[in-house]
Amino acid sequence: MASTVAPPSTSPPSPVLDRRRTSASVILRSVLEHGPVARSTIARLTGLSPASVTDYCARFTERGLIREAAAPHRSGGVGRPHLPIDLDRARFVVGGVHVAVPYTTVALLDLRGRVVVEKRLRHDRTEPHVVLANAADGVTALLADAPGRTPLGIGVATGGWVDPDSGTIVEHALLGWRDVAVREVVEARTGLPVHVDGHARALVNGERLFGRARGSRSVLHLFAGNIVDAAFATHDQVHYGPRSQAGAIAHLPLAGGSERCECGRTGCIQAELSERTLCRRAREQGVIDGSNPMHVVSAAAAGDPLAVRLLMERSRMVGRAAGLLLDVLNPETVVVTEIGAMYREDCLGALREAVGPERASAVAPTSFPDSVLAVAGGSVALDVLYRDPLGSAGFTAR
């Protein structure tokens, strides 16, 4: 398979190269946001010269990223029609991998971040080499069943401490992983370029490219799954911090929390809000007999008052956590991935109420409720594409 998206360069770019990357990114993002769109409209929206827009669009067309739309667009109804351009969603895909505790999600996404196909691979064993080999083989199988689709690369997302520069999961406590060279393993097995990041950061990028946070100047994403973490971006730049540890909020104290944490304290965000805690409480109250949080959602939908109460209480606590982060970071938009708020209006209302009336309108559930984990993985690779569409390695169609 051809390598099409280059890994991040470790050498500083020249000012000229940086400007070219920025212009290319702005133009392709305009096609993403407004397509089908005329080149003249892109020039007006971006402030770039028509000649520059035409030149970059020709390069994108050559690489198969964009195509002319079927119907011409007339400006004012006079003169030669403007042929609008749009992303070519039929040709290229990226692979998306999300490693959760009980299973791995593998998927293919098109250039608009839409899931073409996805599959869950349950973990019979959780050793890193087994999980990653199964994930790589899973993406390869999806590609084999998608003739005519050219892969640009694979994005891998997970919770815990992830270092994108080295493509390594530094620590995933619930899986017991430390210093796992994800990029190296998956690239060797697939022959495709691989990019790795934490799922909260990946979903910030997914939201700003394809979701509700598009156009927001600052975005906070709070992910409350088995692992609870967060990510923050301003002006399209996600904050990573030293060694990419930004967003590790597991041991922040949460007012009103009663859950004992493994660190010895009570009320840590991770211990209080983890889906593991929700499922344990649901088992103790006879709501479910397993460890799938969606079974709690199903029980609530069937009218079980205990399930409803558990979900409402958890959403309120997630709202308190969001309010705490709002106090510190003051973002324009807050996106929360939490099953109660994703599937129940009463839980979303409870979450917003806990945040407070002055800031409740800034809080929204994830834009991808039916495919959030697949989008997390795919967004890692798509973010690389949209930041540097031409790429230092170029694009080679198979």
XYZ file of C-alpha atoms in Angstrom:
398
model
C 0.000 0.000 0.000
C 1.257 3.466 -0.790
C 2.205 5.821 2.021
C 0.238 8.983 1.451
C 0.202 11.050 4.626
C 3.633 11.916 5.930
C 4.420 11.621 9.641
C 5.125 14.873 11.463
C 8.535 16.296 10.697
C 10.965 16.826 13.557
C 12.822 19.648 11.783
C 11.401 23.199 11.899
C 9.681 24.238 8.647
C 10.899 27.215 6.659
C 8.674 30.326 6.708
C 7.866 29.825 3.004
C 6.893 26.179 3.530
C 4.810 27.155 6.559
C 2.897 29.758 4.505
C 2.274 27.229 1.744
C 0.978 24.689 4.244
C -1.275 27.328 5.791
C -2.713 28.405 2.432
C -3.286 24.829 1.340
C -4.963 24.032 4.662
C -7.213 27.108 4.532
C -8.354 26.329 0.998
C -9.102 22.661 1.616
C -10.890 23.549 4.861
C -13.031 25.998 2.866
C -13.999 23.206 0.488
C -14.807 21.023 3.504
C -16.967 23.705 5.124
C -18.696 25.175 2.061
C -18.482 22.650 -0.763
C -19.733 22.444 -3.414
C -18.231 25.912 -3.753
C -16.849 28.053 -6.560
C -13.145 28.917 -6.580
C -14.069 32.607 -6.665
C -16.084 32.128 -3.466
C -13.121 30.439 -1.786
C -10.931 33.421 -2.729
C -13.488 35.803 -1.247
C -13.919 33.769 1.951
C -10.217 33.216 2.575
C -8.775 36.508 1.341
C -6.336 34.616 -0.883
C -5.801 35.642 -4.492
C -7.886 33.892 -7.186
C -4.663 32.760 -8.841
C -3.443 31.142 -5.631
C -6.770 29.406 -5.067
C -6.799 28.113 -8.646
C -3.235 26.827 -8.305
C -3.892 24.934 -5.067
C -7.176 23.542 -6.352
C -5.359 22.211 -9.408
C -2.926 20.409 -7.097
C -5.756 19.004 -5.010
C -7.524 17.811 -8.168
C -4.337 16.169 -9.413
C -4.067 14.255 -6.141
C -7.722 13.285 -6.199
C -8.744 15.201 -3.082
C -11.323 17.383 -4.840
C -13.438 17.157 -7.971
C -15.683 19.420 -9.966
C -19.286 19.115 -8.896
C -21.844 17.945 -11.413
C -23.842 21.147 -11.752
C -22.242 24.502 -12.670
C -22.865 27.527 -10.474
C -23.693 30.821 -12.173
C -22.760 34.062 -10.462
C -25.572 36.521 -11.193
C -26.755 34.386 -14.094
C -24.507 36.148 -16.601
C -21.343 35.013 -18.341
C -19.454 31.763 -18.136
C -20.694 29.482 -15.331
C -18.404 28.813 -12.380
C -17.817 25.098 -11.883
C -18.076 24.429 -8.153
C -15.646 22.049 -6.524
C -16.164 19.609 -3.702
C -14.256 16.967 -1.807
C -14.027 13.639 -3.584
C -15.660 11.417 -0.976
C -15.661 8.343 -3.198
C -11.926 7.851 -3.662
C -9.942 8.308 -0.450
C -10.551 6.980 3.049
C -8.639 6.887 6.303
C -8.590 4.016 8.739
C -9.772 4.718 12.254
C -8.827 2.628 15.287
C -10.008 3.254 18.833
C -8.688 1.018 21.598
C -11.113 0.823 24.516
C -10.940 -1.486 27.525
C -13.406 -4.199 26.412
C -13.036 -3.886 22.643
C -11.334 -2.130 19.740
C -13.314 -0.204 17.119
C -11.999 -0.263 13.551
C -13.502 1.871 10.796
C -13.063 3.615 7.466
C -13.943 7.309 7.184
C -14.261 9.519 4.115
C -12.772 12.999 3.748
C -15.776 14.583 5.464
C -15.244 12.467 8.552
C -18.271 10.306 7.800
C -18.020 6.674 8.792
C -18.170 4.407 5.746
C -18.003 1.183 7.738
C -17.053 0.191 11.273
C -16.657 -2.948 13.318
C -16.022 -3.796 16.957
C -13.409 -6.378 17.860
C -13.939 -7.703 21.381
C -10.800 -8.317 23.420
C -10.291 -11.962 24.287
C -6.745 -11.018 25.306
C -5.412 -7.555 26.104
C -1.678 -7.924 25.485
C -0.619 -4.971 23.299
C 0.774 -7.063 20.441
C -2.453 -9.082 20.225
C -4.810 -6.081 20.346
C -2.797 -4.042 17.840
C -2.344 -6.957 15.433
C -6.093 -7.576 15.485
C -6.760 -3.864 14.926
C -4.350 -3.684 11.983
C -5.840 -6.817 10.448
C -9.328 -5.433 11.044
C -8.591 -2.249 9.089
C -6.942 -4.292 6.325
C -10.056 -6.453 6.069
C -12.321 -3.403 5.823
C -10.146 -2.035 3.014
C -10.275 -5.357 1.176
C -14.076 -5.125 1.239
C -13.996 -1.531 -0.105
C -12.740 -1.812 -3.695
C -11.885 1.486 -5.332
C -11.091 3.153 -2.016
C -7.514 4.386 -1.528
C -6.278 4.602 2.090
C -4.431 7.751 3.097
C -3.344 6.444 6.471
C -4.588 5.194 9.816
C -5.420 7.109 12.965
C -5.271 5.371 16.327
C -6.902 6.886 19.412
C -7.235 5.708 22.983
C -7.517 7.006 26.518
C -4.686 7.457 28.956
C -1.309 9.074 28.332
C -0.476 9.112 24.627
C 2.582 10.701 22.989
C 1.751 11.571 19.346
C 5.331 12.526 18.469
C 6.642 9.022 19.113
C 3.366 7.261 18.284
C 3.422 5.634 21.707
C 0.864 4.831 24.381
C 2.951 5.842 27.371
C 0.471 4.555 29.938
C -3.009 3.072 29.818
C -3.711 2.047 33.391
C -6.912 0.093 32.788
C -5.301 -2.050 30.094
C -2.025 -2.280 31.992
C -0.062 -0.930 29.007
C 3.157 1.037 29.294
C 5.400 2.380 26.527
C 3.609 0.598 23.686
C 4.991 1.567 20.254
C 1.638 1.705 18.462
C 2.797 3.479 15.308
C 5.663 1.080 14.767
C 3.510 -2.028 15.211
C 0.540 -0.942 13.073
C 2.684 0.556 10.290
C 4.713 -2.650 10.047
C 1.551 -4.745 9.737
C -0.384 -2.526 7.282
C 2.265 -0.652 5.280
C 0.318 2.570 5.855
C 1.381 5.709 7.725
C -0.032 5.707 11.250
C -0.766 8.625 13.583
C -1.586 8.181 17.253
C -3.251 10.473 19.807
C -5.442 10.532 22.884
C -9.151 10.209 22.180
C -10.145 13.493 23.864
C -7.686 15.445 21.695
C -8.727 13.475 18.627
C -12.372 14.375 19.227
C -11.549 18.062 19.668
C -10.136 17.909 16.152
C -13.132 15.932 14.926
C -15.517 18.494 16.394
C -13.686 21.500 14.937
C -13.452 19.867 11.485
C -16.780 18.062 11.171
C -18.942 18.835 14.196
C -20.599 21.497 16.317
C -17.357 23.209 17.268
C -16.558 24.245 13.696
C -15.664 27.935 13.775
C -15.265 28.116 17.576
C -12.200 30.019 18.727
C -11.711 27.756 21.742
C -13.025 24.278 22.453
C -12.975 22.054 25.516
C -13.792 18.378 25.146
C -14.617 16.247 28.184
C -14.616 12.485 27.583
C -16.318 10.419 30.273
C -15.978 6.745 29.386
C -14.110 4.028 31.233
C -11.286 6.563 31.213
C -12.129 10.199 31.947
C -9.946 12.833 30.326
C -10.154 16.188 28.579
C -8.617 18.269 25.801
C -8.490 21.989 25.071
C -7.867 23.820 21.805
C -7.563 27.490 20.921
C -7.422 28.826 17.361
C -7.305 25.303 15.905
C -4.333 24.278 18.057
C -4.784 21.558 20.645
C -2.765 22.053 23.813
C -0.458 19.103 24.476
C 1.823 20.312 27.250
C 5.190 18.791 28.168
C 5.390 15.165 27.004
C 1.778 15.417 25.792
C 0.344 15.027 29.281
C -2.220 17.844 29.026
C -5.767 16.694 29.679
C -4.944 14.210 32.426
C -7.700 15.124 34.882
C -8.227 11.745 36.579
C -7.316 12.919 40.065
C -8.930 16.334 40.103
C -11.295 16.451 43.099
C -14.987 16.588 42.300
C -17.306 18.243 44.798
C -19.905 15.804 46.120
C -17.964 12.743 44.987
C -18.119 9.685 47.217
C -16.148 7.085 45.280
C -12.882 5.879 46.760
C -10.017 6.269 44.277
C -7.029 3.957 43.980
C -4.851 6.946 44.910
C -6.378 6.808 48.405
C -8.545 9.918 48.110
C -12.298 10.223 47.688
C -14.090 11.975 44.840
C -11.445 11.932 42.105
C -12.999 12.585 38.689
C -11.842 9.274 37.199
C -13.156 7.156 40.058
C -16.439 9.048 40.279
C -17.331 9.340 36.586
C -15.900 6.190 35.018
C -18.396 3.966 33.212
C -16.975 1.153 35.346
C -18.337 2.931 38.407
C -21.725 3.424 36.737
C -21.953 -0.266 35.850
C -20.876 -1.409 39.315
C -23.535 0.755 40.918
C -26.112 -0.533 38.419
C -25.221 -4.138 39.260
C -25.460 -3.420 42.983
C -28.998 -2.095 42.470
C -30.040 -4.963 40.212
C -30.406 -2.824 37.080
C -27.968 -4.877 34.984
C -25.880 -7.985 35.497
C -22.894 -7.114 33.293
C -20.465 -4.323 32.523
C -21.960 -2.669 29.445
C -23.076 0.912 30.217
C -25.410 0.888 27.226
C -27.472 -1.698 29.092
C -28.123 0.959 31.732
C -29.288 3.321 28.979
C -31.550 0.585 27.600
C -32.995 -0.101 31.051
C -33.731 3.602 31.485
C -35.412 3.722 28.062
C -37.572 0.781 29.160
C -38.732 2.800 32.179
C -36.522 1.473 34.989
C -36.510 4.328 37.547
C -33.265 3.139 39.147
C -31.488 3.269 35.784
C -32.867 6.750 35.132
C -31.677 7.949 38.548
C -28.185 6.496 38.061
C -27.814 8.181 34.670
C -29.170 11.508 35.912
C -26.847 11.505 38.926
C -23.847 10.718 36.751
C -24.735 13.442 34.232
C -25.005 15.972 37.054
C -21.545 15.014 38.267
C -20.179 15.256 34.726
C -21.721 18.725 34.612
C -19.850 19.643 37.793
C -16.628 18.420 36.193
C -17.342 20.461 33.076
C -18.055 23.505 35.241
C -14.743 23.053 37.043
C -12.863 22.992 33.733
C -14.898 25.947 32.472
C -13.784 27.959 35.493
C -10.140 27.283 34.649
C -10.136 27.477 30.831
C -13.206 29.590 29.920
C -13.694 28.066 26.440
C -16.218 29.314 23.927
C -17.580 25.807 23.315
C -17.712 22.720 25.536
C -18.368 19.307 24.014
C -19.113 16.379 26.306
C -18.942 12.708 25.378
C -21.042 11.002 28.055
C -23.671 8.342 27.418
C -26.437 9.947 29.454
C -26.194 13.307 27.687
C -25.720 11.566 24.336
C -28.970 9.594 24.472
C -31.302 11.322 26.946
C -32.553 14.899 26.965
C -33.198 14.776 30.722
C -29.554 13.831 31.336
C -28.322 16.606 29.051
C -30.563 19.011 30.950
C -29.169 17.812 34.286
C -25.622 18.221 33.006
C -26.270 21.762 31.798
C -28.050 22.640 35.051
C -24.975 21.546 37.001
C -22.770 23.707 34.802
C -24.921 26.724 35.653
C -27.417 28.861 33.717
C -24.883 31.478 32.634
C -22.784 28.940 30.727
C -25.199 26.105 29.979
C -25.699 27.207 26.370
C -21.994 26.675 25.672
C -22.276 22.953 26.474
C -23.273 20.393 23.851
C -23.094 16.612 23.566
C -20.761 15.032 21.043
C -21.698 15.519 17.393
C -21.105 11.808 16.741
C -23.291 9.826 19.162
C -23.595 6.763 16.953
C -19.938 6.546 15.932
C -17.901 8.573 18.411
C -15.087 6.024 18.832
C -14.716 5.459 15.093
C -14.604 9.223 14.531
C -11.987 9.587 17.279
C -9.636 7.214 15.496
C -10.261 8.592 12.018
C -9.931 12.204 13.166
C -6.317 11.592 14.187
C -5.403 10.934 10.539
C -7.808 13.487 9.041
C -6.392 16.257 11.227
C -2.952 15.553 9.746
C -4.423 15.751 6.241
C -6.241 19.041 6.779
C -3.234 20.687 8.441
C -0.909 19.819 5.540
C -2.992 18.647 2.552
C -0.147 18.390 0.090
C 2.155 16.691 2.550
C 5.906 16.500 2.326
C 5.650 12.929 0.986
C 2.943 13.783 -1.539
C 0.031 11.587 -2.512
C 0.385 8.460 -4.594
C -2.775 6.790 -5.822
C -2.656 3.033 -6.175
